[in-house]
Short mmCIF file of C-alpha atoms in Angstrom, two decimals:
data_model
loop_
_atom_site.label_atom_id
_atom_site.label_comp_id
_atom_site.label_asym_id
_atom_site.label_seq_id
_atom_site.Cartn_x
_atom_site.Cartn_y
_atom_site.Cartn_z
CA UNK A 963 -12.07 -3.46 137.20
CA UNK A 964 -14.41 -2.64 140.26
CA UNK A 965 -14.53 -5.09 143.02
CA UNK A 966 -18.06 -6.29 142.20
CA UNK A 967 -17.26 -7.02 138.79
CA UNK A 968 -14.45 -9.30 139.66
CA UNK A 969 -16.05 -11.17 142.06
CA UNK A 970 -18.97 -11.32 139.63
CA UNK A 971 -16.28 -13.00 137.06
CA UNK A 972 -14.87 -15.53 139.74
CA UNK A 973 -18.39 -16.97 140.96
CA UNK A 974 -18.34 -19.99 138.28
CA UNK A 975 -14.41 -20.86 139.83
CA UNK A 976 -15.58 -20.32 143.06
CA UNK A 977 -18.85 -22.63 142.72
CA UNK A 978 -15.66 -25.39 141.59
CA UNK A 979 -14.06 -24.84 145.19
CA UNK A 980 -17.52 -24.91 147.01
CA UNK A 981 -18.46 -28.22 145.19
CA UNK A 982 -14.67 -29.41 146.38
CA UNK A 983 -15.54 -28.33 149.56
CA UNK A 984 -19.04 -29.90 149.91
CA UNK A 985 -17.77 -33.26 148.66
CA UNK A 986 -14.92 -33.50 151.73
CA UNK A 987 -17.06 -35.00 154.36
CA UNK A 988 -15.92 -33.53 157.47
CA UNK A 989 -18.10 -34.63 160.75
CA UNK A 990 -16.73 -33.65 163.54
CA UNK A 991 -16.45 -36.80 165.13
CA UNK A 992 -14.27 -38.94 162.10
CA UNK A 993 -10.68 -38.13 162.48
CA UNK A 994 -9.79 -39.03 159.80
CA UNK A 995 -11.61 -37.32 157.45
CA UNK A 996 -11.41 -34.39 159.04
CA UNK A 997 -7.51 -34.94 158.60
CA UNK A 998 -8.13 -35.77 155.15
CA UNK A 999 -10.33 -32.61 154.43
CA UNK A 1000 -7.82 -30.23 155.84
CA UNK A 1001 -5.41 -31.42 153.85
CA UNK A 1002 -7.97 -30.60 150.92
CA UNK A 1003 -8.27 -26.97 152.18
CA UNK A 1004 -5.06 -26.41 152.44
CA UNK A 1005 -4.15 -27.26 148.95
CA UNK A 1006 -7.05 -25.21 147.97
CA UNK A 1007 -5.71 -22.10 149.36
CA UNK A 1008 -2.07 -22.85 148.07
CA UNK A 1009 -3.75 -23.29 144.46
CA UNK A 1010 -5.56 -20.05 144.62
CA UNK A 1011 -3.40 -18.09 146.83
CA UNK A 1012 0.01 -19.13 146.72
CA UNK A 1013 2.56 -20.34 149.53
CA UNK A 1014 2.01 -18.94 152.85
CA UNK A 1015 4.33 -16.77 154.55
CA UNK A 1016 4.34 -18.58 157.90
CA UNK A 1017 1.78 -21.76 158.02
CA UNK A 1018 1.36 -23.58 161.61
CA UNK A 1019 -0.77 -26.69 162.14
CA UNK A 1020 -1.49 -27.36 165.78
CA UNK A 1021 -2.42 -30.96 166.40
CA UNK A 1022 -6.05 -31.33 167.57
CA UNK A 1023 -5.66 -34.79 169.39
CA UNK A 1024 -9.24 -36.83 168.92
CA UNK A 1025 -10.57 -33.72 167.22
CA UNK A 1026 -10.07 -31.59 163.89
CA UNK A 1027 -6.25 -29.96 163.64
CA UNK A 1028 -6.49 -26.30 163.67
CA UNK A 1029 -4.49 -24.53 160.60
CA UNK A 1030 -2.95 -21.42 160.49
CA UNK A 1031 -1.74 -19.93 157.07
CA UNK A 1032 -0.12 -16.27 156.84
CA UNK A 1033 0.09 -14.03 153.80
CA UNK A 1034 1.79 -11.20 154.27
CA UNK A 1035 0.13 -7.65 152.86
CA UNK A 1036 1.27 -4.51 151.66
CA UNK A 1037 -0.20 -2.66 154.69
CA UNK A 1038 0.37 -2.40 158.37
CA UNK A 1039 -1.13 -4.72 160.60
CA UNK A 1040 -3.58 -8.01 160.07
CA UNK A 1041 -7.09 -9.00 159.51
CA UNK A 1042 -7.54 -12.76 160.99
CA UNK A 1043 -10.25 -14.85 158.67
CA UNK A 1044 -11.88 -17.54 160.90
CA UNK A 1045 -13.27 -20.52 159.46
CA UNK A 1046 -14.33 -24.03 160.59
CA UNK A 1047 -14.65 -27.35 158.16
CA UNK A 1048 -16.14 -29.30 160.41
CA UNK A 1049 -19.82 -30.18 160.03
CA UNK A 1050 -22.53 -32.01 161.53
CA UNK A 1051 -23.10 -34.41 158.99
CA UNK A 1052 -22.17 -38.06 159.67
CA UNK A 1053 -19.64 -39.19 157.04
CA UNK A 1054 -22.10 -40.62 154.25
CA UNK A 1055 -24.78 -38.08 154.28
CA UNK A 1056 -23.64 -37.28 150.94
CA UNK A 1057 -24.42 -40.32 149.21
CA UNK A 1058 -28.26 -38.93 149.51
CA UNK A 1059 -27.34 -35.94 149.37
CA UNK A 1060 -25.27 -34.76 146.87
CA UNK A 1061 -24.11 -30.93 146.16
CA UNK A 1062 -26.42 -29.80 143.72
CA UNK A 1063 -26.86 -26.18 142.16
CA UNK A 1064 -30.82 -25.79 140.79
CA UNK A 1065 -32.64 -22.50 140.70
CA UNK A 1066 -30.24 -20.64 142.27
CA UNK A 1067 -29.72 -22.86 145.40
CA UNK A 1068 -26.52 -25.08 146.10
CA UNK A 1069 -27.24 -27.61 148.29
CA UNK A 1070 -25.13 -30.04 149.98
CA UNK A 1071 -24.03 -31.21 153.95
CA UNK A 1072 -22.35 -28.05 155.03
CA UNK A 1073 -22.90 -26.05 152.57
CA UNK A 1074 -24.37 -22.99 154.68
CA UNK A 1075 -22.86 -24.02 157.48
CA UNK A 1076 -19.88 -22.90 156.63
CA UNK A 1077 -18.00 -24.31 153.73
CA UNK A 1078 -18.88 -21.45 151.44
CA UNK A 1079 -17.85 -18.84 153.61
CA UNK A 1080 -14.87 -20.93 153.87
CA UNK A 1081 -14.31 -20.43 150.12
CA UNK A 1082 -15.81 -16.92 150.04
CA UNK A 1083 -12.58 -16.19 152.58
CA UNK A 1084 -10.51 -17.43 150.35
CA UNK A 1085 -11.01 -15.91 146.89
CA UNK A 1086 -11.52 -12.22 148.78
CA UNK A 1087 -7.57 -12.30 149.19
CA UNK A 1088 -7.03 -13.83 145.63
CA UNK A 1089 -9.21 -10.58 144.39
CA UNK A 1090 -7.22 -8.12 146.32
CA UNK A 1091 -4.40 -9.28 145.04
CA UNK A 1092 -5.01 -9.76 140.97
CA UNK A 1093 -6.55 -5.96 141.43
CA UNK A 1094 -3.35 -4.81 142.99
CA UNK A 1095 -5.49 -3.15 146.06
CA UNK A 1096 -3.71 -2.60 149.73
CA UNK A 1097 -4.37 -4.93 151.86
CA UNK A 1098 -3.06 -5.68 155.96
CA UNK A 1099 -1.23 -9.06 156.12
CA UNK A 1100 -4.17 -11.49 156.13
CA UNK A 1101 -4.05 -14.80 158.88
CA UNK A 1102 -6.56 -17.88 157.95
CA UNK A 1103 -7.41 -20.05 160.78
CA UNK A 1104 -9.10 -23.09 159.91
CA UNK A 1105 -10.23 -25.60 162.81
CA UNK A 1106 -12.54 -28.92 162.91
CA UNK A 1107 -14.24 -28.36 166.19
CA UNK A 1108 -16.35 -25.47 166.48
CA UNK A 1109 -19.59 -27.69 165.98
CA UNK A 1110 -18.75 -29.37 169.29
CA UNK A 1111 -17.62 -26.51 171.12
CA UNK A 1112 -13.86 -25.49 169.99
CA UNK A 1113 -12.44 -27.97 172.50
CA UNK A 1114 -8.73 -27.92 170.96
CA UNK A 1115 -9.14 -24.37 168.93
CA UNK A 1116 -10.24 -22.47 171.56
CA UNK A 1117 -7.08 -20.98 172.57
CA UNK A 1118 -5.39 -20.91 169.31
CA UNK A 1119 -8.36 -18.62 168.21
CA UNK A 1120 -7.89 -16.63 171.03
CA UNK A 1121 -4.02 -15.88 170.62
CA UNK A 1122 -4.36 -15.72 166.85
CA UNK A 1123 -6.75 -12.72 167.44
CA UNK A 1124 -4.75 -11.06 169.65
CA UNK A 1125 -3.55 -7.44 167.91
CA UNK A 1126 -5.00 -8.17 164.81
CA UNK A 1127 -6.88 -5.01 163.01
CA UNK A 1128 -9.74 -7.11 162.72
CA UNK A 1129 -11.10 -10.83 163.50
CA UNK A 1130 -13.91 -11.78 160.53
CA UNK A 1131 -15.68 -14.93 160.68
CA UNK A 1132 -17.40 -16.59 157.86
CA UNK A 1133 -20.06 -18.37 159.56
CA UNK A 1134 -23.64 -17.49 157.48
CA UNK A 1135 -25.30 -14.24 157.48
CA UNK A 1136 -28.60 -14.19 159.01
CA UNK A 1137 -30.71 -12.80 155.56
CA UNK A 1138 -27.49 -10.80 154.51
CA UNK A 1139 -26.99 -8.98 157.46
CA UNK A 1140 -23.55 -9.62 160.16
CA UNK A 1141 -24.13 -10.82 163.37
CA UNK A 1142 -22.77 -8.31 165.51
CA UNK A 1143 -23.89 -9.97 168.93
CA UNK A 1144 -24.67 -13.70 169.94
CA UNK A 1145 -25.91 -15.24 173.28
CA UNK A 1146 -23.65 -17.60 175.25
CA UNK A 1147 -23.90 -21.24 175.88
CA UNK A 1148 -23.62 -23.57 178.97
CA UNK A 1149 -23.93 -27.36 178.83
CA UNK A 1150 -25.02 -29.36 181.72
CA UNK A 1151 -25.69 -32.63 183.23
CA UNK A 1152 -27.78 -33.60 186.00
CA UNK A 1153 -27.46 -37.33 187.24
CA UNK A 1154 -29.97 -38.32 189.96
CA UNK A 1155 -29.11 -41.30 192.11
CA UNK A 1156 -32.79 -43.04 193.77
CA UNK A 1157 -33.51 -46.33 195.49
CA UNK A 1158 -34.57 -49.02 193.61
CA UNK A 1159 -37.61 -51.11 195.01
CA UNK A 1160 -40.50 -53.09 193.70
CA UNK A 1161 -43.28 -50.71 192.93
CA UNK A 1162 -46.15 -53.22 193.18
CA UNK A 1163 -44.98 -55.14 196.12
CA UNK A 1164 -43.19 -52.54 198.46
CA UNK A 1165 -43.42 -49.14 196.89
CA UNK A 1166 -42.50 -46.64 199.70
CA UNK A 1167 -39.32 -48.82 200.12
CA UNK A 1168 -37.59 -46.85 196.85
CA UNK A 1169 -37.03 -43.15 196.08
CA UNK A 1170 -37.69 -42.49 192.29
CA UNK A 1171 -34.77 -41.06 190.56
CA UNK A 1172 -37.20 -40.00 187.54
CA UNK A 1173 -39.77 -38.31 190.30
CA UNK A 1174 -37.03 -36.12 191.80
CA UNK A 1175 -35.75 -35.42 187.89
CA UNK A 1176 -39.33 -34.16 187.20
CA UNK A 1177 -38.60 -31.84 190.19
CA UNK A 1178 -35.70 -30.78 188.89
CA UNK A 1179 -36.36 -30.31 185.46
CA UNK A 1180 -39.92 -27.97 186.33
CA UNK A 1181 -36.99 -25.93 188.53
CA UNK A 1182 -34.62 -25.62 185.64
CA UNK A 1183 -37.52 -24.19 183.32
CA UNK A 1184 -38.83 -21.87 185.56
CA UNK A 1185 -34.81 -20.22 185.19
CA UNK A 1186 -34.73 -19.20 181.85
CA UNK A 1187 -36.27 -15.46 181.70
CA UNK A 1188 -37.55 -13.82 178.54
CA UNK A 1189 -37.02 -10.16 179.88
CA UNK A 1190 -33.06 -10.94 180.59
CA UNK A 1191 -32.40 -13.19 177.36
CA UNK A 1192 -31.83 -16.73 179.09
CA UNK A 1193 -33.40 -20.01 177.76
CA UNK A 1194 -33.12 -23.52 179.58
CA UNK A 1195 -33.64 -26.04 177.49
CA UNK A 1196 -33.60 -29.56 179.35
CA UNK A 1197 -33.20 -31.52 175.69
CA UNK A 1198 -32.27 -34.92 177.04
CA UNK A 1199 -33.54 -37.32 179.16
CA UNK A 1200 -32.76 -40.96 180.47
CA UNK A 1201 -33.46 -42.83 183.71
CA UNK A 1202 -34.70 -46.35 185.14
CA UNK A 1203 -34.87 -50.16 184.48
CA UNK A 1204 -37.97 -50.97 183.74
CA UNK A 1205 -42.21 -49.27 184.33
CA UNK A 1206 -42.49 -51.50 187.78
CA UNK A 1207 -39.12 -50.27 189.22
CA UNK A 1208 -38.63 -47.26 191.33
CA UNK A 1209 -36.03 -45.49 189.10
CA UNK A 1210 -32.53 -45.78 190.88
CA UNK A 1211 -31.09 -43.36 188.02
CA UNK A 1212 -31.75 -41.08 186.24
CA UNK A 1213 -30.41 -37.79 184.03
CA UNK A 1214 -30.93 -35.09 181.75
CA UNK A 1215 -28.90 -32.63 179.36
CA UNK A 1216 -29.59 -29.28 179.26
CA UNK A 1217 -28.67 -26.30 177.10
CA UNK A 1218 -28.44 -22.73 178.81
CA UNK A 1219 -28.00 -19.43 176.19
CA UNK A 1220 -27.68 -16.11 177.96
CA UNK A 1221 -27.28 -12.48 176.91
CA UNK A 1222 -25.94 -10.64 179.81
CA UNK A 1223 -22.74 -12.44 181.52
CA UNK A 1224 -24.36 -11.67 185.01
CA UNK A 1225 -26.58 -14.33 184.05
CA UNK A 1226 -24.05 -17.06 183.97
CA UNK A 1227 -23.55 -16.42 187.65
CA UNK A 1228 -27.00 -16.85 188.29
CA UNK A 1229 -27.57 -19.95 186.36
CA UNK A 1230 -24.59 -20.99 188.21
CA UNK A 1231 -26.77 -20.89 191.50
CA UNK A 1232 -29.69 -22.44 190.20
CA UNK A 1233 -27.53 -25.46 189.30
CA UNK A 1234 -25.76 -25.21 192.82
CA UNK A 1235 -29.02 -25.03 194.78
CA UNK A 1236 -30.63 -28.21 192.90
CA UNK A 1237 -32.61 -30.22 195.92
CA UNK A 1238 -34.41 -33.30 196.34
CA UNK A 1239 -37.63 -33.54 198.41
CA UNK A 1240 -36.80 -36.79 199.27
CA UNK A 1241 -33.53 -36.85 201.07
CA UNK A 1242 -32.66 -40.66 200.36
CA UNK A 1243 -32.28 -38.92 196.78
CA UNK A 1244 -28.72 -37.69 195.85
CA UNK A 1245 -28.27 -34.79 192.78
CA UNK A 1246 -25.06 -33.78 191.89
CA UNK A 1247 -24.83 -31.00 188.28
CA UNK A 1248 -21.86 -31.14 186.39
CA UNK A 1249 -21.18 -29.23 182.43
CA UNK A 1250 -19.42 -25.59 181.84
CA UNK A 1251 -19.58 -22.57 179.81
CA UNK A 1252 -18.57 -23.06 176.31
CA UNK A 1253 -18.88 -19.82 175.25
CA UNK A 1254 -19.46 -16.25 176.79
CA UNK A 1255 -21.84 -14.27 175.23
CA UNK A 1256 -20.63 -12.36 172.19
CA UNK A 1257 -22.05 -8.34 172.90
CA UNK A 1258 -21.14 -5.47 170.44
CA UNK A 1259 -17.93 -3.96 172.27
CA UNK A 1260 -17.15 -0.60 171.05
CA UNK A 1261 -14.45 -2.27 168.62
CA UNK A 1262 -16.53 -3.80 166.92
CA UNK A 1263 -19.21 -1.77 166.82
CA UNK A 1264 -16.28 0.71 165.02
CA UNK A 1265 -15.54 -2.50 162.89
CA UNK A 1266 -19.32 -2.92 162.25
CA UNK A 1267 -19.82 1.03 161.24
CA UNK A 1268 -16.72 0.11 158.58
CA UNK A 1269 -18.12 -2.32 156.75
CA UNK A 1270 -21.86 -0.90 156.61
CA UNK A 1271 -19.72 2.09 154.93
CA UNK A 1272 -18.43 -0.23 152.53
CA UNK A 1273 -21.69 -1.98 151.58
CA UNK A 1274 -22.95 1.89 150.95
CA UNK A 1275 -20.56 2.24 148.23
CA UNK A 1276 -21.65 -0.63 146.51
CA UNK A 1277 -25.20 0.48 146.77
CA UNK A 1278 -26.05 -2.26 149.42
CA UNK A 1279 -27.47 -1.52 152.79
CA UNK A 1280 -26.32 -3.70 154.90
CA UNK A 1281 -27.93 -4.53 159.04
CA UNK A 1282 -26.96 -6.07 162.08
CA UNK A 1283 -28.50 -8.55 163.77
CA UNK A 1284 -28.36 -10.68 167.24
CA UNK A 1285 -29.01 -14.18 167.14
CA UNK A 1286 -29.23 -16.89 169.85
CA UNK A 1287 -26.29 -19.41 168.38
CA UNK A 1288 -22.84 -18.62 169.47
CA UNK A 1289 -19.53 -19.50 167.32
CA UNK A 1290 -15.73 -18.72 167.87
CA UNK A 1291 -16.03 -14.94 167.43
CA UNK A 1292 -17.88 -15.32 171.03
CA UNK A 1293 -13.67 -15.96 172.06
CA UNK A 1294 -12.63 -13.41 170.16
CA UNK A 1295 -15.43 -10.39 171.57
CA UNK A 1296 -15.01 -11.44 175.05
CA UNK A 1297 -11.15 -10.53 174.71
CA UNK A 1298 -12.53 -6.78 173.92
CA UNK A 1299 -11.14 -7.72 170.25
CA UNK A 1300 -12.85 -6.43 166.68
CA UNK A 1301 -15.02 -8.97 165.95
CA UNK A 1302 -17.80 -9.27 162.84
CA UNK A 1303 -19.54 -12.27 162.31
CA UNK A 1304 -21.64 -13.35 159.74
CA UNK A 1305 -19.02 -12.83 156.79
CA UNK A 1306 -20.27 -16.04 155.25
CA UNK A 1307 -22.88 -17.50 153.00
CA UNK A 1308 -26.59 -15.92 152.18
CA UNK A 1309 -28.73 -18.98 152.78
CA UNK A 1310 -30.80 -21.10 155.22
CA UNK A 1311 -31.32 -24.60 156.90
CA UNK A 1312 -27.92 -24.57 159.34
CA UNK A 1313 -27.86 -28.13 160.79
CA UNK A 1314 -31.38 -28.68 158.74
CA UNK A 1315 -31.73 -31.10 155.59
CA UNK A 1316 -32.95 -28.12 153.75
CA UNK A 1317 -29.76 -26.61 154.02
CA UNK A 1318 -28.84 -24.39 151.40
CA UNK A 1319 -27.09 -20.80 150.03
CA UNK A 1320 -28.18 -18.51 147.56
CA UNK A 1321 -25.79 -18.28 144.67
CA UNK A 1322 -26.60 -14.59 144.16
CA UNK A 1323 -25.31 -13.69 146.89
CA UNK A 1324 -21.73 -15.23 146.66
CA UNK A 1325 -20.21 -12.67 144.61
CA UNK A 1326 -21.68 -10.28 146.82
CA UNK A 1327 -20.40 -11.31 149.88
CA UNK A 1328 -17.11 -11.83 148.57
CA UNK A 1329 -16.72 -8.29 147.31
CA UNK A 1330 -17.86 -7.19 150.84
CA UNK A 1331 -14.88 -9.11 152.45
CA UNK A 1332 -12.72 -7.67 149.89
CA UNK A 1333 -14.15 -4.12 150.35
CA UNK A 1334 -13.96 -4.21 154.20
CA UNK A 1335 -10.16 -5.70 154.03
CA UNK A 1336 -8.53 -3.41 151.72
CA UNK A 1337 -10.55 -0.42 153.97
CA UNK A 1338 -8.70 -1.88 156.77
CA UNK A 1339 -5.62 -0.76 155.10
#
């Protein structure tokens, strides 16, 4: 049986995980049902795929434990599949929103983002297996904080990845094709301190906290640069007591994606170099990098020519694309590893109520993972 035609025949089992996987609510903020939806996973992959070799769970402390399940191959070497159940979603959203299949589409919180890739992961090893084809030892990683930032996974991704033929990550495609390069993030916090005063009865006695924000917030726009690939996005805002107060605090959150790494060095300055016009006013910038920016290294860009290779004997043609949202193969790229990203679901609507994946495209994606693995070997 051909690769395509087995994945083909597994869709309607797979649509059973992906509804299983849907209906665990996993926010990334409720421990406990991120605890309990690992636990689901888990016994997913043991129902479909048997008992690991070597399994590891690394606690998470306040956020989702990170999993680690090993299955041993009949080739040298190993292809680490990263995947995150966290979503989003607030524990509940299902209630109104319940994972539905109708022309084509399976909705549901998560479902793009990235529970079917999840299960797509999952059933590519099962194929390779009932079809008897070589495979490297294959290394799941599952973790519940990569929609905050990968607080606690971050370096268990990062050693996991180390030697491994190949790290694949089954966050959605972008229209089919892999994300081969992704912009970093930073995540900052000004906090303005001001004088409070009466602003009818003695207004030149304060300093406006809000005022010098506006300040700041004109100079933090003016940093982002089209030509280089940075965006500052100030996307919070808070500050003052009441319309007929001189603001004595005030602060804003702001989102920085870059391209080039030299960037984050500059940005750096901008943030250091924040001044007040009024010196009664105090500024002080705090936040950090969470990711570095994910660009095509020449392992990946081997990795990359590999699977295009294996889409072309399928009869697929298959692109790469760079997109301005990062994810845990940002860890992985920055280590000079083999990195493709983009493994996962066909769809749209990440973090959108119209979320959705194309059902069409399940099969597809799955035989890809299964082509690109057992090419590995």
């Amino acid at each position: 049986m051909l690769i395509t035609d087995w994945a083909r025949q597994a869709l309607p089992a797979m649509l059973d995980d992906l509804k299983a996987a849907v209906e665990l609510e996993t926010h990334s903020y409720d421990k406990a049902m991120l605890v309990k939806g690992l636990r689901e996973i888990r016994g997913r992959a043991v129902e479909r795929l048997g008992t690991p070799d070597e399994e590891v769970l690394h606690d998470g402390g306040s956020y989702g434990d990170i999993l680690e399940l090993t299955y041993r191959g009949t080739a040298p070497g190993t292809v680490l599949m990263l995947s995150h159940y966290d979503t989003v979603w607030p524990t509940g959203t299902l209630a109104a929103w319940p994972f539905t299949v109708v022309d084509g589409k399976a909705t549901g919180p998560g479902v793009y983002d990235m529970k079917t890739g999840l299960v797509q992961s999952i059933w590519a090893l099962r194929g390779l297996r009932e079809l008897g084809l070589p495979h490297p030892s294959v290394r799941y990683l599952f973790n519940g904080d990569e929609e905050i930032g990968s607080p606690a996974s971050r370096a268990h991704i990062e050693a996991a990845s180390e030697d491994t033929l190949a790290t694949l990550v089954f966050e959605a495609s972008q229209d089919g094709a892999l994300k081969t390069a992704r912009k970093g993030v930073g995540l900052f916090n000004v906090n303005v301190r001001g004088v409070e005063a009466h602003a009818g009865l003695d207004p030149y006695a304060g300093a406006s906290a809000i005022h010098t924000l506006a300040e700041i917030v004109t100079t933090l726009a003016r940093a982002g640069s089209r030509e280089r690939g940075t965006t500052v996005n100030v996307g919070l805002i808070s500050g003052g007591t009441g319309r007929n107060v001189t603001a004595g605090d005030a602060s804003c959150g702001i989102d920085v994606r870059v391209t080039d790494p030299a960037e984050m060095g500059r940005i750096d300055d901008v943030f250091a170099g924040l001044k007040a016009s009024d010196p009664r006013v105090t500024i002080s910038a705090t936040g950090e990098w969470n990711r570095p920016p994910m660009t095509p290294n020449a392992a990946s860009q081997r990795l990359f020519k590999e699977a295009r290779e294996v889409a072309a004997g399928f009869g697929w043609l298959l692109d790469e694309v760079s997109v301005g949202g990062a994810s845990d193969g940002n860890f992985v790229s920055a280590l000079g590893r083999p990195v493709l990203d983009g493994m996962g679901a066909v769809g749209d609507g990440a973090h959108a109520r119209h979320e959705h994946v194309l059902v069409e495209h399940i099969a597809e994606r799955t035989a890809l993972t299964m082509g690109l693995i057992t090419a590995l070997a």
